[in-house]
Coordinates of C-alpha atoms in Angstrom, one line a residue:
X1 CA -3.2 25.7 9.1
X2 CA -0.9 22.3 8.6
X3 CA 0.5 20.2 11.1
X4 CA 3.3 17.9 9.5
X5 CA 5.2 15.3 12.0
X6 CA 8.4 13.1 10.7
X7 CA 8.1 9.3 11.9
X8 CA 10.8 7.8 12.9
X9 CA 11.8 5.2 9.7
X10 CA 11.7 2.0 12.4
X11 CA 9.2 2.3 15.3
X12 CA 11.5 1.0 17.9
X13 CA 11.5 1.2 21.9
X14 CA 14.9 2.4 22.9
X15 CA 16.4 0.1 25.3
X16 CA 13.9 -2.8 24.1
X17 CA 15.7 -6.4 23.9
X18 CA 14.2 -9.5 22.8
X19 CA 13.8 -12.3 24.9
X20 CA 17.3 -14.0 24.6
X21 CA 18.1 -17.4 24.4
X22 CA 18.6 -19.1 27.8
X23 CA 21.9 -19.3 29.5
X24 CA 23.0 -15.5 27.6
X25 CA 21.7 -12.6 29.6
X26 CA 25.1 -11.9 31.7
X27 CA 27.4 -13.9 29.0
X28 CA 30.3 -10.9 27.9
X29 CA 30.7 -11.3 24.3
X30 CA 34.3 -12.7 24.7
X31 CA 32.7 -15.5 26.6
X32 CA 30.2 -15.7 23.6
X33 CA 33.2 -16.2 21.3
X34 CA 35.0 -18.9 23.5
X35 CA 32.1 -20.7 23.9
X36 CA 30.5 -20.3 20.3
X37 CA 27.3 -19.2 21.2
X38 CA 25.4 -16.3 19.5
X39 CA 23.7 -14.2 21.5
X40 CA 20.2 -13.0 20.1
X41 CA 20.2 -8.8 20.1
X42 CA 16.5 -8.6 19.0
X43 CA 13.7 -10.1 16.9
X44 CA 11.1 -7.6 14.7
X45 CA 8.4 -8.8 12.3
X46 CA 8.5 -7.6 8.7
X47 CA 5.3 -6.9 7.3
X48 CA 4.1 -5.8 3.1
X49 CA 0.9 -4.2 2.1
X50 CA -0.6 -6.6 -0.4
X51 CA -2.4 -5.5 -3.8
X52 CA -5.6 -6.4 -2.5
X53 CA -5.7 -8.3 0.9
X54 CA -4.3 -5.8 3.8
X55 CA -1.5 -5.6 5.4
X56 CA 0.4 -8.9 6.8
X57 CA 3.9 -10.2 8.7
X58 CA 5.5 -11.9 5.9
X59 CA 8.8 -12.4 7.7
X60 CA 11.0 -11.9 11.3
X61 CA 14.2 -11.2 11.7
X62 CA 16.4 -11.8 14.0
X63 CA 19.4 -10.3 14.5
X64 CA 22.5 -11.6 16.3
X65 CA 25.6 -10.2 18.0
X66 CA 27.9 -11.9 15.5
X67 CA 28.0 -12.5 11.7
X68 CA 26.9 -16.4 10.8
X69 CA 28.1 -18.0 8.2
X70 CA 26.9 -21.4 6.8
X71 CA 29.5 -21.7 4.4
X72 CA 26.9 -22.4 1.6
X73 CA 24.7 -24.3 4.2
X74 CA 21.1 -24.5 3.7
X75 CA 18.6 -24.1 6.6
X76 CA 15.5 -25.9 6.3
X77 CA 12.3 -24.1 6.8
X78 CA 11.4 -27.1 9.9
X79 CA 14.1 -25.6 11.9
X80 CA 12.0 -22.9 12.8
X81 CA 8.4 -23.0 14.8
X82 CA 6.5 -19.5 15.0
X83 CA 3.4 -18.8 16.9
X84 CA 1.1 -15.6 16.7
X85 CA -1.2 -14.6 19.0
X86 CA -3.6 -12.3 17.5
X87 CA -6.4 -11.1 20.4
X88 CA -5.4 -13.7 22.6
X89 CA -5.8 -16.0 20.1
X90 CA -2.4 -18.4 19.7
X91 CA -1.9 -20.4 16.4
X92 CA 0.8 -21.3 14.2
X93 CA 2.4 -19.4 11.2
X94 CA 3.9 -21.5 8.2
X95 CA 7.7 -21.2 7.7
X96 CA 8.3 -21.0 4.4
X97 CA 12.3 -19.9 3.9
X98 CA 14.9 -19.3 6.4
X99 CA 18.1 -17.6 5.4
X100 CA 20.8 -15.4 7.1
X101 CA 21.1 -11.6 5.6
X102 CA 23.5 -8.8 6.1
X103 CA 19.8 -6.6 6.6
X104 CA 16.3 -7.1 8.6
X105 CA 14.5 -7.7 5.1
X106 CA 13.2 -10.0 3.0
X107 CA 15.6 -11.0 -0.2
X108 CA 16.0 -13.3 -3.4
X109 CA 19.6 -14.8 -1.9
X110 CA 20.7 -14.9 1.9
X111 CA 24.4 -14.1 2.5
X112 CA 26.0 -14.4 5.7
X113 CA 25.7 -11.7 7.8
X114 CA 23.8 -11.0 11.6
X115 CA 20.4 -11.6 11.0
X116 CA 18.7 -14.6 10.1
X117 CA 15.5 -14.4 8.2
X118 CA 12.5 -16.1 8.5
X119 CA 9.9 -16.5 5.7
X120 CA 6.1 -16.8 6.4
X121 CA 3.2 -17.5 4.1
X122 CA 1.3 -14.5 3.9
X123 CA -1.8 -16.3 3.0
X124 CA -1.8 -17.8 6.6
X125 CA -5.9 -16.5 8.3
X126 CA -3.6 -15.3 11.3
X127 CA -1.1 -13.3 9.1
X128 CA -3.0 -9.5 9.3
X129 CA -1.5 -7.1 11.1
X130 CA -4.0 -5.0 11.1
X131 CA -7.9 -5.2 11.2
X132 CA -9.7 -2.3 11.3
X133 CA -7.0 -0.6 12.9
X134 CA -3.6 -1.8 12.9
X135 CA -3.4 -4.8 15.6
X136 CA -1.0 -4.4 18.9
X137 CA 2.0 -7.1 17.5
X138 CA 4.7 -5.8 20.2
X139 CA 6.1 -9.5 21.2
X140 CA 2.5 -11.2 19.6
X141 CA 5.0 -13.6 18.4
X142 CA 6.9 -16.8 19.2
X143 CA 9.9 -18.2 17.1
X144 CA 11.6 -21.7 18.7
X145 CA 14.4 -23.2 17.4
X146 CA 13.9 -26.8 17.5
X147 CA 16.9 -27.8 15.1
X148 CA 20.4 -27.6 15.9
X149 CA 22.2 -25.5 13.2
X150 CA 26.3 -25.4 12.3
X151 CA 26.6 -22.0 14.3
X152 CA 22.9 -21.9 16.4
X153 CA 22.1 -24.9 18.4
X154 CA 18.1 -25.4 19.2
X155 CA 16.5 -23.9 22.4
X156 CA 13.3 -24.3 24.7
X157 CA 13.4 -21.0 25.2
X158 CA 11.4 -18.9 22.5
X159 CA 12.4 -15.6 21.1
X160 CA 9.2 -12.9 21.5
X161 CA 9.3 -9.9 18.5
X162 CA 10.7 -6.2 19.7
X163 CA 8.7 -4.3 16.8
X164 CA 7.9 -4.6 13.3
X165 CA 9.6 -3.1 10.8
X166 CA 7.4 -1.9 7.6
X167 CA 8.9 -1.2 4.1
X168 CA 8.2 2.0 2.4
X169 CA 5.4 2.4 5.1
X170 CA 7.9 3.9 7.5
X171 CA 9.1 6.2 4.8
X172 CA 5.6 8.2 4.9
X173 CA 5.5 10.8 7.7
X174 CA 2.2 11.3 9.4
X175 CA 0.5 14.9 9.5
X176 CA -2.6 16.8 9.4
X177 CA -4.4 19.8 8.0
X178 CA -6.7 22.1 9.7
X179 CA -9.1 24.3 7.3
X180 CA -10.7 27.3 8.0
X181 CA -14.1 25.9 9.4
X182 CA -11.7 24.3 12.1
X183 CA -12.4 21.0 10.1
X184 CA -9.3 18.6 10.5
X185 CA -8.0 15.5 8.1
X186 CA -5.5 13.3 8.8
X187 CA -2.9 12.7 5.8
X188 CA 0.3 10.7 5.1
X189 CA 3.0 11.9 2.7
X190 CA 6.1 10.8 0.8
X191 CA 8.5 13.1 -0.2
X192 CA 11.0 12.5 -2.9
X193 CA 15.0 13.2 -2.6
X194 CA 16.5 15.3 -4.8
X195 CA 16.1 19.1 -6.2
X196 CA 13.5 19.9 -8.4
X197 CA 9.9 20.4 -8.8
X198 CA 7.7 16.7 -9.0
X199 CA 4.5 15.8 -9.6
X200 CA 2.1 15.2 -7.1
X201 CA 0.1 11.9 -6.5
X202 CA -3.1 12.2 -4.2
X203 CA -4.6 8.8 -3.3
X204 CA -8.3 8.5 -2.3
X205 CA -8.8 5.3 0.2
X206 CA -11.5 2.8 -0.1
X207 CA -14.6 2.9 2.3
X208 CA -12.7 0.4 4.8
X209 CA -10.3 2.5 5.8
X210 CA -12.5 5.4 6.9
X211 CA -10.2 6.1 10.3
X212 CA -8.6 8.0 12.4
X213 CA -5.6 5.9 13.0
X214 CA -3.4 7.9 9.9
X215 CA -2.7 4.6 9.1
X216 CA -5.1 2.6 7.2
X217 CA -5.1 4.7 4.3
X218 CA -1.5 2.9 3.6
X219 CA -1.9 -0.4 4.8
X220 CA -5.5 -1.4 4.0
X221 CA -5.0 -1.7 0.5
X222 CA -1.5 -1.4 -1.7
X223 CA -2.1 2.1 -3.8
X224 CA -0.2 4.9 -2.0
X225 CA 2.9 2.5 -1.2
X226 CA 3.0 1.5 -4.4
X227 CA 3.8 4.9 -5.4
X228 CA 6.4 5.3 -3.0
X229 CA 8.2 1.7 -3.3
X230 CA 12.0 2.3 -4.5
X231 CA 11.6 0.9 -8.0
X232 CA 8.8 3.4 -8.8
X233 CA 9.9 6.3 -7.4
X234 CA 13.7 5.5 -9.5
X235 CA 10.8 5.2 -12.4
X236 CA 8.4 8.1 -11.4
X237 CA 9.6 10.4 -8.2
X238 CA 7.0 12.3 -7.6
X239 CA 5.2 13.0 -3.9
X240 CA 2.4 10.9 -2.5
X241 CA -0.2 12.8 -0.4
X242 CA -2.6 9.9 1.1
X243 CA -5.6 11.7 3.1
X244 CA -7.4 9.8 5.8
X245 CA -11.4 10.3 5.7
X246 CA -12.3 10.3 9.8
X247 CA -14.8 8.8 11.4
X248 CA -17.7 10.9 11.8
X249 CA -18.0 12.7 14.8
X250 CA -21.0 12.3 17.5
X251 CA -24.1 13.6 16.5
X252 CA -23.3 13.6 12.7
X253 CA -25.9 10.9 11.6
X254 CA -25.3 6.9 10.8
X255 CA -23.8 7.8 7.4
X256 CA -20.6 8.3 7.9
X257 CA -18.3 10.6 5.9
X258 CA -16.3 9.7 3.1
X259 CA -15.0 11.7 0.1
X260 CA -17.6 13.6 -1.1
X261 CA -19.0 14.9 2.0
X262 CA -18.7 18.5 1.6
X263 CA -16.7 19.1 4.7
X264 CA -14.2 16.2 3.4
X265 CA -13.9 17.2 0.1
X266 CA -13.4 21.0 1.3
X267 CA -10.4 19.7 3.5
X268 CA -9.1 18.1 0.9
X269 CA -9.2 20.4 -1.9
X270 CA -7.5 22.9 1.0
X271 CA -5.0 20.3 1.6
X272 CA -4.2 20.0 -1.9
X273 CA -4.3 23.8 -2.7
X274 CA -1.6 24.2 0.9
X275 CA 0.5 21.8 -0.2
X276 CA 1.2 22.9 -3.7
X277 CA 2.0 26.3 -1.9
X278 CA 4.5 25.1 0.4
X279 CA 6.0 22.7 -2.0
X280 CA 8.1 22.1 -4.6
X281 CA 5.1 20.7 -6.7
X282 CA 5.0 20.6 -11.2
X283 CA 1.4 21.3 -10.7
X284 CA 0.6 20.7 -14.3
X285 CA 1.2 16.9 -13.1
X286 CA -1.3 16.5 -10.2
X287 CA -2.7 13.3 -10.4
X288 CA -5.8 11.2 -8.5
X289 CA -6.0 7.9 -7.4
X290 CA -8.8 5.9 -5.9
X291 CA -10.3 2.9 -5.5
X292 CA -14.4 1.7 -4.5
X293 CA -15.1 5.0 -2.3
X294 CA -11.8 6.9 -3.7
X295 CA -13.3 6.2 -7.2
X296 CA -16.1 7.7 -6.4
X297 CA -14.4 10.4 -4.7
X298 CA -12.7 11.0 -8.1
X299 CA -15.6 11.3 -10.1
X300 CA -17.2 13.5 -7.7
X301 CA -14.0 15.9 -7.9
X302 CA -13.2 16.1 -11.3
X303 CA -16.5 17.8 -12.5
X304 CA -16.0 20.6 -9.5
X305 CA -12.4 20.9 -10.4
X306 CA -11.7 20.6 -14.0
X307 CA -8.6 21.9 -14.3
X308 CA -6.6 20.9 -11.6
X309 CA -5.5 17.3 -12.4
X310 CA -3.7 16.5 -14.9
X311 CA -5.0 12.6 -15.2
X312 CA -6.6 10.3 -13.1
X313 CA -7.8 6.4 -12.5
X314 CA -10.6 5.5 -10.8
X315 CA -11.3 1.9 -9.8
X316 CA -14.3 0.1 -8.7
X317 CA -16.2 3.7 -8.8
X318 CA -19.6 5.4 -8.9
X319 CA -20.9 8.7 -9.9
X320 CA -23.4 11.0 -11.6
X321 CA -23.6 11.1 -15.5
X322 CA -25.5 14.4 -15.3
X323 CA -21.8 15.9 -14.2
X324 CA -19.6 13.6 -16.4
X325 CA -20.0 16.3 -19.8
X326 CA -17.3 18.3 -17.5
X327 CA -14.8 15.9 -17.8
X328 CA -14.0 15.0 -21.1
X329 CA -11.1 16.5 -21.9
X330 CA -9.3 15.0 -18.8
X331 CA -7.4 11.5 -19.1
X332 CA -8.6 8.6 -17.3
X333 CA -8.1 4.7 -17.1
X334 CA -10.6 3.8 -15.1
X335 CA -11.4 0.0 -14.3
X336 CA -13.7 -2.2 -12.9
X337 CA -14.7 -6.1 -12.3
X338 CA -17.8 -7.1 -14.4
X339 CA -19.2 -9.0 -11.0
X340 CA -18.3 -6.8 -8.5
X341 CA -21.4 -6.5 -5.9
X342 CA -20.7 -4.3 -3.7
X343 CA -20.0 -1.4 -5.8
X344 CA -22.1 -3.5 -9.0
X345 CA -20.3 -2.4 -12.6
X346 CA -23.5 -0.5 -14.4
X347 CA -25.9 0.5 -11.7
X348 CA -23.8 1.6 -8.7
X349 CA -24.8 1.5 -4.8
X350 CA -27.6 3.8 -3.5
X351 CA -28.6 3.8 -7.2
X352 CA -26.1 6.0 -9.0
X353 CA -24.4 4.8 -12.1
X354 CA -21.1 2.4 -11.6
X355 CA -17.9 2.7 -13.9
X356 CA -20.0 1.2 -17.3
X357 CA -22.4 3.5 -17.4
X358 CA -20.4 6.6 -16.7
X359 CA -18.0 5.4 -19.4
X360 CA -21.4 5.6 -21.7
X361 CA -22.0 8.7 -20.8
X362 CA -18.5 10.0 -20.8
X363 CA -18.7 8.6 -24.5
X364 CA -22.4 10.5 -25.1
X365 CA -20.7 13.9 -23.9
X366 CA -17.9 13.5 -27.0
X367 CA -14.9 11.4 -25.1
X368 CA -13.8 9.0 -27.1
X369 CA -13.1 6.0 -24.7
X370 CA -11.8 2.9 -25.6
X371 CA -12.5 -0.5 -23.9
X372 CA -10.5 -4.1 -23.0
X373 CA -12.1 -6.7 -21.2
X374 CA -10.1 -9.4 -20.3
X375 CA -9.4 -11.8 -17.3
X376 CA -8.0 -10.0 -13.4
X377 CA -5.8 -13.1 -12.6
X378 CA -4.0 -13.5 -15.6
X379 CA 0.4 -13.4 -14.8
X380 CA 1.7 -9.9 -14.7
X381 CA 3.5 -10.2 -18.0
X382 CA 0.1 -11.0 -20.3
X383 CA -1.7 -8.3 -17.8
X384 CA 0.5 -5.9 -18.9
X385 CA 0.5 -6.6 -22.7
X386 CA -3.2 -6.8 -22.4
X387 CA -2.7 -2.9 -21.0
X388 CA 0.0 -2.0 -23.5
X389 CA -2.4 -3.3 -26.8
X390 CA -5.4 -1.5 -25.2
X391 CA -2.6 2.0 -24.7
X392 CA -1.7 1.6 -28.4
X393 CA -5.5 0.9 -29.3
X394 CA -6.4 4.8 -27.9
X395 CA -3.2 6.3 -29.3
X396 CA -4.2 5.1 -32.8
X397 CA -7.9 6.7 -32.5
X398 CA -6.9 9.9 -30.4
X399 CA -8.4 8.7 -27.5
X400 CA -7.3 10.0 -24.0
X401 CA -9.8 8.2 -21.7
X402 CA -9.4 4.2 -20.6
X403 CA -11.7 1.5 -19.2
X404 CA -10.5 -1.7 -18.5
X405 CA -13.3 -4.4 -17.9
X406 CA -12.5 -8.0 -15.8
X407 CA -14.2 -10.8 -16.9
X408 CA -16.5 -12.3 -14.3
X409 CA -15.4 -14.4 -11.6
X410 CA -11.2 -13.4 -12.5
X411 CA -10.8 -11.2 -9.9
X412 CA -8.5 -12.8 -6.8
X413 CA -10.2 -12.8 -2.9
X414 CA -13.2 -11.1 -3.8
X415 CA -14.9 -9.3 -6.9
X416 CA -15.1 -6.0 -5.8
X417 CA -11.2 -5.7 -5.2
X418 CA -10.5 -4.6 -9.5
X419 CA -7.4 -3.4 -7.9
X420 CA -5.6 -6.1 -7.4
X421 CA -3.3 -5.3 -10.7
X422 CA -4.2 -1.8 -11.2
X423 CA -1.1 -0.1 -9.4
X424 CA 1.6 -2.9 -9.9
X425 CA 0.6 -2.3 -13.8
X426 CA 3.9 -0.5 -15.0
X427 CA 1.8 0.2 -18.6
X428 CA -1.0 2.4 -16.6
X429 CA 1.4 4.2 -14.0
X430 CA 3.8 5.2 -17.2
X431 CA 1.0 6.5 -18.7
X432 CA -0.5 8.3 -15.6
X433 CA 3.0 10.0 -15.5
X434 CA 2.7 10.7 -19.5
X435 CA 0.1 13.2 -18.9
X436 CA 0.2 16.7 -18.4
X437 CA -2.1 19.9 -18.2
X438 CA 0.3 21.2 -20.8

């Protein structure tokens, strides 16, 4: 039994109105014009999944009853003061850009238009918006004018956020799937436009994002948005199915769950199974995903369901070699930093094997895997024709299975977040999409 509910693509309060300017609550808009004032309409935060640090505000917008127009003007990034406060916590945001926009987002070149955009540095400690759960950022912050623009003089008054508006994570609708035990998992999905049959992306969350807010398992780290960002999907369309592993239940132990508890995995597997049913899915083109717990969710899989998916690419995984002789013939990048503690590279947590050794024993069972090590932080372009040599490397040898290395201490924030280039990585996601069962 499924459940499927279509969010709304902006999460806003009808009737809400953000704090206006003083002096323009009962001003008619004719007044407006005589006078040349601008009335604000409303203010909503803007806010990206990063590759490997959460989700944060990186803008607000605020948007105007009338079009302004600088007439080439330049607005300096001191005209602006913003304020969060995060848990009744109040500190300031750095202003980075300010431009006006014909749209509430973020973009290379402002043009004049009825928003005006507002840049923040997403590396600011206060710019999450979301811990554990997502955090309550309805009117959290404070933007002041404090210089007088051509067509916006400065105010006392401070303009408080309606909403937030969240790029390709408002085009996921929220849903879940009930099996036959009763046992219920949360999911996410993006569905492509268009006729035809696509293939079918399932993404397996890290252990921080074990929720049961439907909500984590997009924002906490930057792999099934990724998927679903406009670029890609003109690239790859295909479907994104993003499950949510819950929170255990009372009574269930201090483990936990995560994706290879049996009752997990069994939902999933069900969910995956349903979905293909009801969908227009190529289901020689299923593909998995994962990173840290999602890895090892993959490698747990794959053995019990060898001919399902067509590829997949764990990241900062762990399994059991005694079950890897069941995978061979499947395609796999797999990747992993040489430093990472948490889940550590050759002997993984609670004692089983991390990505190295698996590789080994992939290898042992007849794979033939071939290996690049080089550095996690290195600029996009060199990343990528680090990827592309290492791609041509397994083509030459007939070699279908992957495992990039990263050079100790390379890899941004912390060690154990590999991922941090994995899905941006246009050379691995075209050849995820390059393989089929067929």
């Amino acid at each position: 039994m499924s459940r499927i509910s279509r969010r709304a693509a902006l999460s806003l309060a009808a009737g809400a109105v953000a704090t206006p300017v003083a002096g323009t609550v009962t001003v008619a808009a004719t007044q407006e014009e005589r006078s040349g004032r601008n009335r604000v309409v409303r203010a909503d935060l803007i806010t990206a999944v990063m590759p490997s640090d959460n989700w944060r505000v990186i803008a607000v917008a605020i948007r105007y009853a009338h079009r302004i127009d600088l007439r080439g003007g330049q607005i300096p990034s001191s005209a602006f003061q913003v304020a969060a406060t995060i848990n009744r916590e109040t500190a300031s945001r750095t202003v980075t850009r300010a431009y006006t926009n014909t749209a509430a987002e973020v973009s290379d070149r402002g043009r004049p238009g009825e928003y005006l955009i507002i840049e923040l540095d997403p590396r600011d400690a206060n710019a999450r918006a979301a811990g554990a759960d997502p955090l309550p950022l309805d009117r959290a912050y404070a933007i002041r004018q404090v210089t007088d623009l051509p067509e916006l003089p400065a105010s006392p008054f401070a303009i408080r956020n309606d909403g937030m508006i969240n790029p390709v994570v408002d085009d996921f609708c929220a849903g879940s799937f009930t099996d036959s035990t009763g046992f219920e998992i949360d999911f996410r999905l993006y569905e492509p436009t268009g006729p035809g049959r696509y293939p079918l992306v399932i993404t397996l969350h890290g252990g921080g994002e074990v929720a049961d807010n439907n909500m984590t398992q997009l924002t906490g780290n930057r792999i099934a948005v990724t998927f679903a960002k406009p670029d890609r999907q003109r690239r790859h369309p295909a479907f994104v199915l993003a499950p949510q592993v819950p929170l255990p239940r009372p009574m269930e132990g201090p483990d936990g769950t995560d994706w290879t508890d049996a009752r997990v995995q069994a939902a999933t597997v069900g969910l995956i199974d349903t979905f293909i049913a009801k969908y227009p899915v190529d289901t020689d083109r299923i593909y998995l995903v994962g990173l840290s717990s999602g890895g090892r969710g993959i490698l747990n899989l794959l053995p019990k369901h060898p001919g399902k998916f067509a590829a997949a690419i764990p990241t900062a995984g762990w399994g059991d070699p005694s079950t890897i002789d069941k995978i061979t013939h499947i395609p796999l990048w797999a990747d992993h930093s040489i430093d990472d503690q948490v889940v550590p590279y050759k002997e993984g947590r609670f004692g089983k094997p991390g990505t190295w050794t698996l590789m080994n024993a992939l290898e042992a069972a007849g794979a033939k895997v071939t290996r690049g090590e080089w550095a996690n932080n290195l600029p996009e372009a060199e990343f990528e024709a680090r990827s592309r040599a290492l791609l041509r490397e397994a083509r030459a040898k007939g070699s279908h299975v992957l495992f990039t290395s990263y050079s100790p201490g390379t890899t941004p924030v912390n060690p154990h977040l590999a991922w941090a280039q994995t899905y941006e990585n246009d050379v691995v996601i075209d050849w995820l999409f390059a393989q089929s069962r067929r």
